[in-house]
Coordinates of C-alpha atoms and ligand atoms in Angstrom, one line a residue:
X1150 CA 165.9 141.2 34.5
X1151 CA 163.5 141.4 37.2
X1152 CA 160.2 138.5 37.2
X1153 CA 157.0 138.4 38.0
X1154 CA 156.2 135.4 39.9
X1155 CA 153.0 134.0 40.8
X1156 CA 152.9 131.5 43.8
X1157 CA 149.1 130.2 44.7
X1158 CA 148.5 128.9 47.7
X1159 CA 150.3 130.9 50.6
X1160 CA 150.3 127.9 53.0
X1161 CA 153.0 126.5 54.7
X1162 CA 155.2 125.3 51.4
X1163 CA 154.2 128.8 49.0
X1164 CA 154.9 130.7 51.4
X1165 CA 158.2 129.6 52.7
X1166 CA 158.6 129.6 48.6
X1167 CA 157.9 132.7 48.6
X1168 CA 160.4 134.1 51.4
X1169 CA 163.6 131.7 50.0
X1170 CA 162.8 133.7 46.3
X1171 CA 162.8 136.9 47.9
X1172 CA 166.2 136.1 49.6
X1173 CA 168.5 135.7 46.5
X1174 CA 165.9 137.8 44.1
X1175 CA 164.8 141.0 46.4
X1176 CA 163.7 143.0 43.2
X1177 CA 160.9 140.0 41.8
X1178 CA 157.7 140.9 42.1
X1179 CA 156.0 138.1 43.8
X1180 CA 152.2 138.1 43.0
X1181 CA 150.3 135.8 46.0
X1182 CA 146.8 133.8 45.5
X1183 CA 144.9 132.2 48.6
X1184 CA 141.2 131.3 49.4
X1185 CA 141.8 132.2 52.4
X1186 CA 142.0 136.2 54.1
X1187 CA 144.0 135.1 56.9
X1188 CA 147.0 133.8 55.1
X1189 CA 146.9 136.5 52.6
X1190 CA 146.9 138.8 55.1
X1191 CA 150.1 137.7 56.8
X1192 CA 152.1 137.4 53.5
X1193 CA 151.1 140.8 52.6
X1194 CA 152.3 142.0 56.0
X1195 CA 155.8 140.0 56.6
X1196 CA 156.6 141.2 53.1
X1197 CA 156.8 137.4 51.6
X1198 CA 154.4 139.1 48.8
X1199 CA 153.9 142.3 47.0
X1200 CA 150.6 141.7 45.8
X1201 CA 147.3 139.4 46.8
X1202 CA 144.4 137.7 45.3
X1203 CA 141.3 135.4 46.0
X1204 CA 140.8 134.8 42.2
X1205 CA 143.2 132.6 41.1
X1206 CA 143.1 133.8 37.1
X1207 CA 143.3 137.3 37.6
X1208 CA 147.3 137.6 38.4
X1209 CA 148.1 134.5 36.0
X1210 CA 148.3 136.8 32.7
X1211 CA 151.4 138.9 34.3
X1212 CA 153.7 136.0 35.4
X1213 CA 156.5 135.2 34.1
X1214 CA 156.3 132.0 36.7
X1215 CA 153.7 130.4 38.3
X1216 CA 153.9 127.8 41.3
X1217 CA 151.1 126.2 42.6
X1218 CA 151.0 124.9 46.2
X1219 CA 148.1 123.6 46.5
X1220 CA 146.6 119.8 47.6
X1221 CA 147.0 117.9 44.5
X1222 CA 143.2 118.3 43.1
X1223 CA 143.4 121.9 43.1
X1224 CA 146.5 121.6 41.7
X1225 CA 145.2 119.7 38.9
X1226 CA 142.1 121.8 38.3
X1227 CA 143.9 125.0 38.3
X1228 CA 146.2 123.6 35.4
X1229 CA 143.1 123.2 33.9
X1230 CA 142.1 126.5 34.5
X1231 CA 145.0 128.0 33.0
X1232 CA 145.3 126.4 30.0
X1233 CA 142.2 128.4 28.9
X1234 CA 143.5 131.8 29.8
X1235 CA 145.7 134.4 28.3
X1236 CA 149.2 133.3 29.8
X1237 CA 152.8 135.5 29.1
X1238 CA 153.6 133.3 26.5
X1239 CA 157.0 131.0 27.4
X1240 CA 155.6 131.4 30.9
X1241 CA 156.9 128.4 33.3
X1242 CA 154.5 126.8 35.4
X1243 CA 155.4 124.5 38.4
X1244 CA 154.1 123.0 41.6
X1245 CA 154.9 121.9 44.7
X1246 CA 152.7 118.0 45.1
X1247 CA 153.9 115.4 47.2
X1248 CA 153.0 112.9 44.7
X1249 CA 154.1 113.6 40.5
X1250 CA 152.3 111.3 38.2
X1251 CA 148.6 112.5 38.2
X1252 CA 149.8 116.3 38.1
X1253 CA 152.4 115.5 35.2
X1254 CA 149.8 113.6 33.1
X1255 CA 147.0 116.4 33.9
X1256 CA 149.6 119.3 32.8
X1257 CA 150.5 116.8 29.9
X1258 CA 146.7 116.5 28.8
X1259 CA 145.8 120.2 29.4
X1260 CA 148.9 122.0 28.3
X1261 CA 150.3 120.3 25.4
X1262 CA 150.3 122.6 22.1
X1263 CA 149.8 125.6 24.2
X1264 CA 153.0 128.1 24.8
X1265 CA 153.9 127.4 28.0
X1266 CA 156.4 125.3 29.5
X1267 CA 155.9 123.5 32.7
X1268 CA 157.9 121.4 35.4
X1269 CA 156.4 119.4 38.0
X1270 CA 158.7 119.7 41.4
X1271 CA 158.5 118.4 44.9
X1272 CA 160.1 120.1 47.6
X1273 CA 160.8 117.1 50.2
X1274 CA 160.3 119.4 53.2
X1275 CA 157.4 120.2 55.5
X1276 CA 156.2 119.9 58.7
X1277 CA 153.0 119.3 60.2
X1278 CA 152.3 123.2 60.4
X1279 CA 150.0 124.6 57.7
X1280 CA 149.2 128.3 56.6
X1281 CA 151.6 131.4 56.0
X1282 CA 151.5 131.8 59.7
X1283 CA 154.0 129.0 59.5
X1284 CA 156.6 130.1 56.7
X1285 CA 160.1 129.6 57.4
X1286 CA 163.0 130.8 55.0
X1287 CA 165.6 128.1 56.1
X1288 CA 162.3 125.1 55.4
X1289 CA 164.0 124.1 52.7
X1290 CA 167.6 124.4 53.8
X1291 CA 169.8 121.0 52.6
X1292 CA 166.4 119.6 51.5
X1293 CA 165.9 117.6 48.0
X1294 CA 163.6 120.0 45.8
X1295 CA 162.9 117.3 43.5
X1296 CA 161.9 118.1 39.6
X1297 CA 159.9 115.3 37.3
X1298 CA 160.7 116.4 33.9
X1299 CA 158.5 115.7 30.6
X1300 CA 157.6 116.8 27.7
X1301 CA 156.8 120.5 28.7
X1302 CA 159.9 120.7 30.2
X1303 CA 163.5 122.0 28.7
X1304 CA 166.9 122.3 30.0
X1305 CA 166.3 126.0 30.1
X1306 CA 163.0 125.7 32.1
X1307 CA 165.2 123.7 34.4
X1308 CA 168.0 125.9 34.4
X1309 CA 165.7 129.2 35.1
X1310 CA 163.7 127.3 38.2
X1311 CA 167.1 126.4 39.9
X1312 CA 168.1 130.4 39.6
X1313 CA 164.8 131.3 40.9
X1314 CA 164.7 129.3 43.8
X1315 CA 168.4 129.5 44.5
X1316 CA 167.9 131.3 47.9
X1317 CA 166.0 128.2 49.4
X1318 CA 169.4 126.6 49.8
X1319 CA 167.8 123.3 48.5
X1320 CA 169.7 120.5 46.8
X1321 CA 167.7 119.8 43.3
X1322 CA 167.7 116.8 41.9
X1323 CA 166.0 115.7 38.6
X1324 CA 163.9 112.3 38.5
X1325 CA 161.3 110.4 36.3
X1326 CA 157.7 111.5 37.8
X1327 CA 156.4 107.7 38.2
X1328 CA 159.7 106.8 39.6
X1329 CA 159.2 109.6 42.2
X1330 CA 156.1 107.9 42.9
X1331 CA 157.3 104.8 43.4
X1332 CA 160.2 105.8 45.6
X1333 CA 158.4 108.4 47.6
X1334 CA 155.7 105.3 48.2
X1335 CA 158.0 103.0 49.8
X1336 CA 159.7 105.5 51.9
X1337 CA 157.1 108.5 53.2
X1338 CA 153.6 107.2 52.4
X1339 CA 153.9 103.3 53.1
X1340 CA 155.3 104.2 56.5
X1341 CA 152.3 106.5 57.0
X1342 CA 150.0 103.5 56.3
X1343 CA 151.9 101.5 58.9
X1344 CA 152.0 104.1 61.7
X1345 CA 148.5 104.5 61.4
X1346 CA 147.7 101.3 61.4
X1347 CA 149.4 100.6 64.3
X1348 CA 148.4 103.2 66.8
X1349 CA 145.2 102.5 65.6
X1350 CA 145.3 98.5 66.5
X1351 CA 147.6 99.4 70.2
X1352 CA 144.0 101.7 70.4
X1353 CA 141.5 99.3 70.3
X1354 CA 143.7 96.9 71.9
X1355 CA 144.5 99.6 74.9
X1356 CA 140.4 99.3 75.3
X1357 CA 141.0 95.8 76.9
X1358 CA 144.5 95.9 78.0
X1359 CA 144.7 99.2 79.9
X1360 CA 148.4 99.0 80.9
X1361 CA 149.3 99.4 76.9
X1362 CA 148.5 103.2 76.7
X1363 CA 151.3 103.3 80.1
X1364 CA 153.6 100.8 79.0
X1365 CA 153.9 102.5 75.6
X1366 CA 158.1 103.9 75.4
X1367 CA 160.7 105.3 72.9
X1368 CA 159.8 102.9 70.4
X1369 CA 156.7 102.8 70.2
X1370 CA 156.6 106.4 70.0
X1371 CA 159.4 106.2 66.7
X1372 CA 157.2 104.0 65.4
X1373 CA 154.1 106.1 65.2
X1374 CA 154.9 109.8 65.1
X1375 CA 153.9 110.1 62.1
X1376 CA 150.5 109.0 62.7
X1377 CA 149.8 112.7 63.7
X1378 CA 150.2 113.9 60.2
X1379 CA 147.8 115.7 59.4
X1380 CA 144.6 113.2 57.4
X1381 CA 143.7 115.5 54.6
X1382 CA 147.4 115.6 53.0
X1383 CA 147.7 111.9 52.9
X1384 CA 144.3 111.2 52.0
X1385 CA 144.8 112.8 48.8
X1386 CA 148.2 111.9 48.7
X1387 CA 147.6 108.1 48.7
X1388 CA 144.1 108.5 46.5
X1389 CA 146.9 110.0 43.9
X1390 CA 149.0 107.4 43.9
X1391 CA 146.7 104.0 44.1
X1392 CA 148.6 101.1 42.8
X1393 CA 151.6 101.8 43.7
X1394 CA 150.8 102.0 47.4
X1395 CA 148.5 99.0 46.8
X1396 CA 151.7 97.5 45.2
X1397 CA 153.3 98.5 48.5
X1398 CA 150.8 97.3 50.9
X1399 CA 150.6 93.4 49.2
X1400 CA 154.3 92.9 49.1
X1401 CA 154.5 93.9 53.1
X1402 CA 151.7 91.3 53.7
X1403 CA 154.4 88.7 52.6
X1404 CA 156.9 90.0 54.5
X1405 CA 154.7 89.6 57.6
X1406 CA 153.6 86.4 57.0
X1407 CA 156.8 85.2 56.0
X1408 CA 158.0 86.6 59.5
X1409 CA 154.7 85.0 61.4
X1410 CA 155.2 81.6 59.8
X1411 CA 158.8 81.5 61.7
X1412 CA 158.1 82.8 64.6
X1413 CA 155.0 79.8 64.3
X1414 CA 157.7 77.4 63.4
X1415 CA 160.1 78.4 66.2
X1416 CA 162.8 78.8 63.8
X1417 CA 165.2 80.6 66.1
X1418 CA 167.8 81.1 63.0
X1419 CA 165.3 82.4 60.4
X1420 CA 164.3 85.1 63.1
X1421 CA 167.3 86.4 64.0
X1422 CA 168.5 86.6 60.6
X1423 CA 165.0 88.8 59.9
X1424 CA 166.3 91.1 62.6
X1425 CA 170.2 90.9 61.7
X1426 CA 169.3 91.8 58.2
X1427 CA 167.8 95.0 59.1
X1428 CA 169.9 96.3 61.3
X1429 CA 172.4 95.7 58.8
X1430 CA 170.3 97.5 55.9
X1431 CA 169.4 100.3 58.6
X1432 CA 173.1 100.6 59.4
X1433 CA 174.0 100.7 55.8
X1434 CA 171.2 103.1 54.8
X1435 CA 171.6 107.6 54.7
X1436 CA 169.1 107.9 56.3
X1437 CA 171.2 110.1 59.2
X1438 CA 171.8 112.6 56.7
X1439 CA 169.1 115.6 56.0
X1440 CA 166.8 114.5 53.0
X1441 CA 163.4 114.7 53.3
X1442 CA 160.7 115.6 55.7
X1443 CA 161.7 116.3 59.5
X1444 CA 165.0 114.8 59.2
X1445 CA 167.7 116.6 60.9
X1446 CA 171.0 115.9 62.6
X1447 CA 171.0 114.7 65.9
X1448 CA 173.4 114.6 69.0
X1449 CA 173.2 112.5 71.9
X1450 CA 174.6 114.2 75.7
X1451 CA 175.0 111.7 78.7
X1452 CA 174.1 113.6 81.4
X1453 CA 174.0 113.0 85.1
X1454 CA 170.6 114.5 86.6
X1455 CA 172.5 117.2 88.0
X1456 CA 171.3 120.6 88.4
X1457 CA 171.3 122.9 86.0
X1458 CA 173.3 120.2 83.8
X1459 CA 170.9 120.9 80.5
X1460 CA 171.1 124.6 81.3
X1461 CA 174.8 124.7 81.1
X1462 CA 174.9 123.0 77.9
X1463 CA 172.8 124.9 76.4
X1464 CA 174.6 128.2 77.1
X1465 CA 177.6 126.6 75.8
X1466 CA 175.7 126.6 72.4
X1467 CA 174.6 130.4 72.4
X1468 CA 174.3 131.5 69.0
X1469 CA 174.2 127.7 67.4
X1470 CA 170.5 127.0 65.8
X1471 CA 168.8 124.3 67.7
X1472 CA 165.6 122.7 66.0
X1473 CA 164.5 120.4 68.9
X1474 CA 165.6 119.8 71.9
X1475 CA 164.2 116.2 73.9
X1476 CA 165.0 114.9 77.3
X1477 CA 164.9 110.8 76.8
X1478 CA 162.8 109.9 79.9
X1479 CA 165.2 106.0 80.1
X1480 CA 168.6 105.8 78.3
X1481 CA 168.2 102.9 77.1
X1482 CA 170.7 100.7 74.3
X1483 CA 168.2 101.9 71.2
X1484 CA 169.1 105.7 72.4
X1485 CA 172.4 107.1 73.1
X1486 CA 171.8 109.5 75.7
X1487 CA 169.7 111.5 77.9
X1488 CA 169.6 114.8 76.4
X1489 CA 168.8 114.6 72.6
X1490 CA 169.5 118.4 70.5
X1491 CA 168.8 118.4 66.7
X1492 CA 170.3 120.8 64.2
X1493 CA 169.6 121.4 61.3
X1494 CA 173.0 121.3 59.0
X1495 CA 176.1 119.2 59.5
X1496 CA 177.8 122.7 60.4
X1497 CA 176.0 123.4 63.5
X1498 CA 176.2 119.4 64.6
X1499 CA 179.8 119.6 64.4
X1500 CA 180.3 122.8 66.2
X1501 CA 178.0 121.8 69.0
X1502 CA 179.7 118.3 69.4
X1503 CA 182.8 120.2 69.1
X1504 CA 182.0 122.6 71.9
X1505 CA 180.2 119.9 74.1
X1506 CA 183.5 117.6 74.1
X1507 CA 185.9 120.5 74.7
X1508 CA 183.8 122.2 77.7
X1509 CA 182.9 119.0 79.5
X1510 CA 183.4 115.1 80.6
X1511 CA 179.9 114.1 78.9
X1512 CA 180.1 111.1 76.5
X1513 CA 178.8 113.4 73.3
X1514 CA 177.8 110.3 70.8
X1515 CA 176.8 111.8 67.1
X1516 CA 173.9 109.7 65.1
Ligands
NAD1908 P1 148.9 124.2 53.7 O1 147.7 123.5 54.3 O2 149.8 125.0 54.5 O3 148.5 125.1 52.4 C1 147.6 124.6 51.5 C2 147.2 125.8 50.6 O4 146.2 125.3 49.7 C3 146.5 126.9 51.4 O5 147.0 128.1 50.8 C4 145.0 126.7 51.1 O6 144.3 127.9 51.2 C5 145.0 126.2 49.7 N1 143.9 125.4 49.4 C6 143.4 124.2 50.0 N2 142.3 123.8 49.4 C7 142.0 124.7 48.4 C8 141.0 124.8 47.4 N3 140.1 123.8 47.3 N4 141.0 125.8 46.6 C9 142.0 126.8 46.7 N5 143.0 126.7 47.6 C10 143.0 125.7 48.4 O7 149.7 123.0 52.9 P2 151.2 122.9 52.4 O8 151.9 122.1 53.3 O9 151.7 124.3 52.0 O10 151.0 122.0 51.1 C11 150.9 122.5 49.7 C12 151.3 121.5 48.8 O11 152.7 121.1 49.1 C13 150.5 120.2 48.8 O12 150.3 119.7 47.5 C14 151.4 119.2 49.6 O13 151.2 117.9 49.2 C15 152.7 119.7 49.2 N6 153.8 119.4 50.1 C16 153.6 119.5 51.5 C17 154.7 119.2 52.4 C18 154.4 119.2 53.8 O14 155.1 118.5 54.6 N7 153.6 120.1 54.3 C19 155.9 118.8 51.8 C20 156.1 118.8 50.5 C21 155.0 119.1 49.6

């Protein structure tokens, strides 16, 4: 039977919602709420949504789902607003937070006794693109589309989410909403803390020793891409999840003073054991494989500085999706070759190392 689905907030994540549920369920109504004209605008005109809004409780009543996808206060206030209006009853709400406790307990406080069900959920994809303008269909494509269960939440809730968002090709994956927060604090937001802070120190440092702003290479830049993210997202991100990144931050302040006091010691074994150790638990770690945010899969092309050399590879890969292409400036031993293509899916890695080996002499290394 065909639904009525509600998505508000038609930014970059409801609206690439939006498009993956119209993939697999063309005949859903898909009802669209955004403060915004502009992104409104575009979703009426791609087609992404039937129907538009700028008041948030007048489509609510028809849905038989609503997802919110919206920064984690308004998410919180609109679960608010809703448990005091008219809803289909059984209706299933969601959301789309990066961070699960504070929207659980808030849809926990609000919602309780009323009938409705509700799931929180987490799509671990994004990009630093915001707005409709931006929607993608394949965003979510091999992604985790995490769910945080609780008390509103039944197998069948689950069951019906994971058929209505079956054309975003996402893996699901069901997980305790303050354990989300504490994995999704050591990995993504921790690592946002650092980058920052370190572009910010190289900065001010970079005001004294000028040379630091040219000298800055490969890892440097690893280290601190993220720092471009944009400051509003993890602002409320890391307000919404307090202690556990506080938690995070401490324990790393150990870790560097351990690190300092050898290094002050000159204790040539404890430091490269600190380094050995990491490379080993780097080694050891998925992180290669698509899971979250950016990742993708990656092929490295020795090159000569030839001609045309890029040029030719590339036309070997007609009709294979790239999603970045980089020319390494060095190839140095931390990067396996001059001419760095990302795909996004082990099928398109494959065939492009496959065609790469086959068509020329170019060591094709696969990280
Ligand atoms: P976006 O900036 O593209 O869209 C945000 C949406 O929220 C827009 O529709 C905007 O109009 C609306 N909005 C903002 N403030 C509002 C307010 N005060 N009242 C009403 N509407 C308001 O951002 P996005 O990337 O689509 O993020 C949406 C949610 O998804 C956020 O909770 C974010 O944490 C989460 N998320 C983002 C990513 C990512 O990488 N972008 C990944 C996973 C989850």
């Amino acid at each position: 039977m065909a639904k009525t689905v509600y998505i508000a907030g038609l930014g970059l994540i409801g609206a690439s919602m939006a498009l993956g549920i119209k993939r697999d369920h063309p005949d859903y109504e898909i009802l669209g709420y955004n403060r915004s004209q502009a992104s409104r605008d575009i979703a009426l005109k791609e087609g992404m949504i039937d129907r538009a809004t700028d008041d948030f409780a007048s489509f609510a009543p028809l849905a038989d789902i609503i997802i919110l996808s919206l920064p984690i206060k308004q998410t919180i206030a609109f679960i608010k607003e809703l448990a005091d209006l008219d809803l289909k009853e059984g209706v299933i709400i969601s959301d789309a937070g990066s961070t699960k406790s504070a929207i659980v307990d808030a849809a926990e406080q609000y919602l309780a006794g009323k009938p409705v069900r509700f799931v929180g959920a987490h799509p671990m994809a994004g990009s630093h693109k915001t707005g409709a303008a931006s929607a993608d269909v394949n965003l979510f494509e091999n992604a985790y589309y995490i769910f945080t269960p609780s008390s509103l939440t039944g197998q069948d809730t689950l069951e019906e989410m994971k058929d209505l968002l079956s054309g975003l090709h996402a893996r699901f994956i069901e997980i305790d909403a303050k354990e989300h927060d504490r994995v999704t604090s050591q990995i993504s937001h921790f690592p946002h803390i650092l980058a920052s802070s370190l572009m910010e120190q190289t900065a001010v440092y970079a005001q004294e020793h000028e040379m630091a702003r040219h000298f800055a290479a490969g890892g440097f830049r690893d280290m601190t891409r993220i720092a471009e993210s944009e400051p509003g997202m993890w602002t409320s991100i890391l307000l919404s999840n307090r202690e556990t990144i506080l938690d995070r931050i401490e324990d790393f302040k150990g870790r560097l003073d351990e690190v300092g006091q050898a290094i002050s010691k000159g204790d040539e074994e404890q430091v490269w054991n600190f380094f050995n150790k990491a490379r080993e638990q780097r080694q050891a770690m998925e992180i290669h494989k698509r899971g979250g945010v950016d990742s993708s899969y990656d092929l490295y092309v020795d090159v000569p500085d030839e001609e045309d050399v890029i040029l030719r590879i590339l036309e070997l890969l007609r009709g294979t999706s790239l999603v970045n292409i980089h020319i390494n400036e060095e190839n140095r031993e931390d990067i396996h070759g001059i001419l760095q293509i990302s795909f996004k899916n082990a099928q398109d890695l494959e065939r492009a190392e496959h065609l790469i080996t086959e068509n020329t002499d170019y060591t094709v290394v696969v990280k």
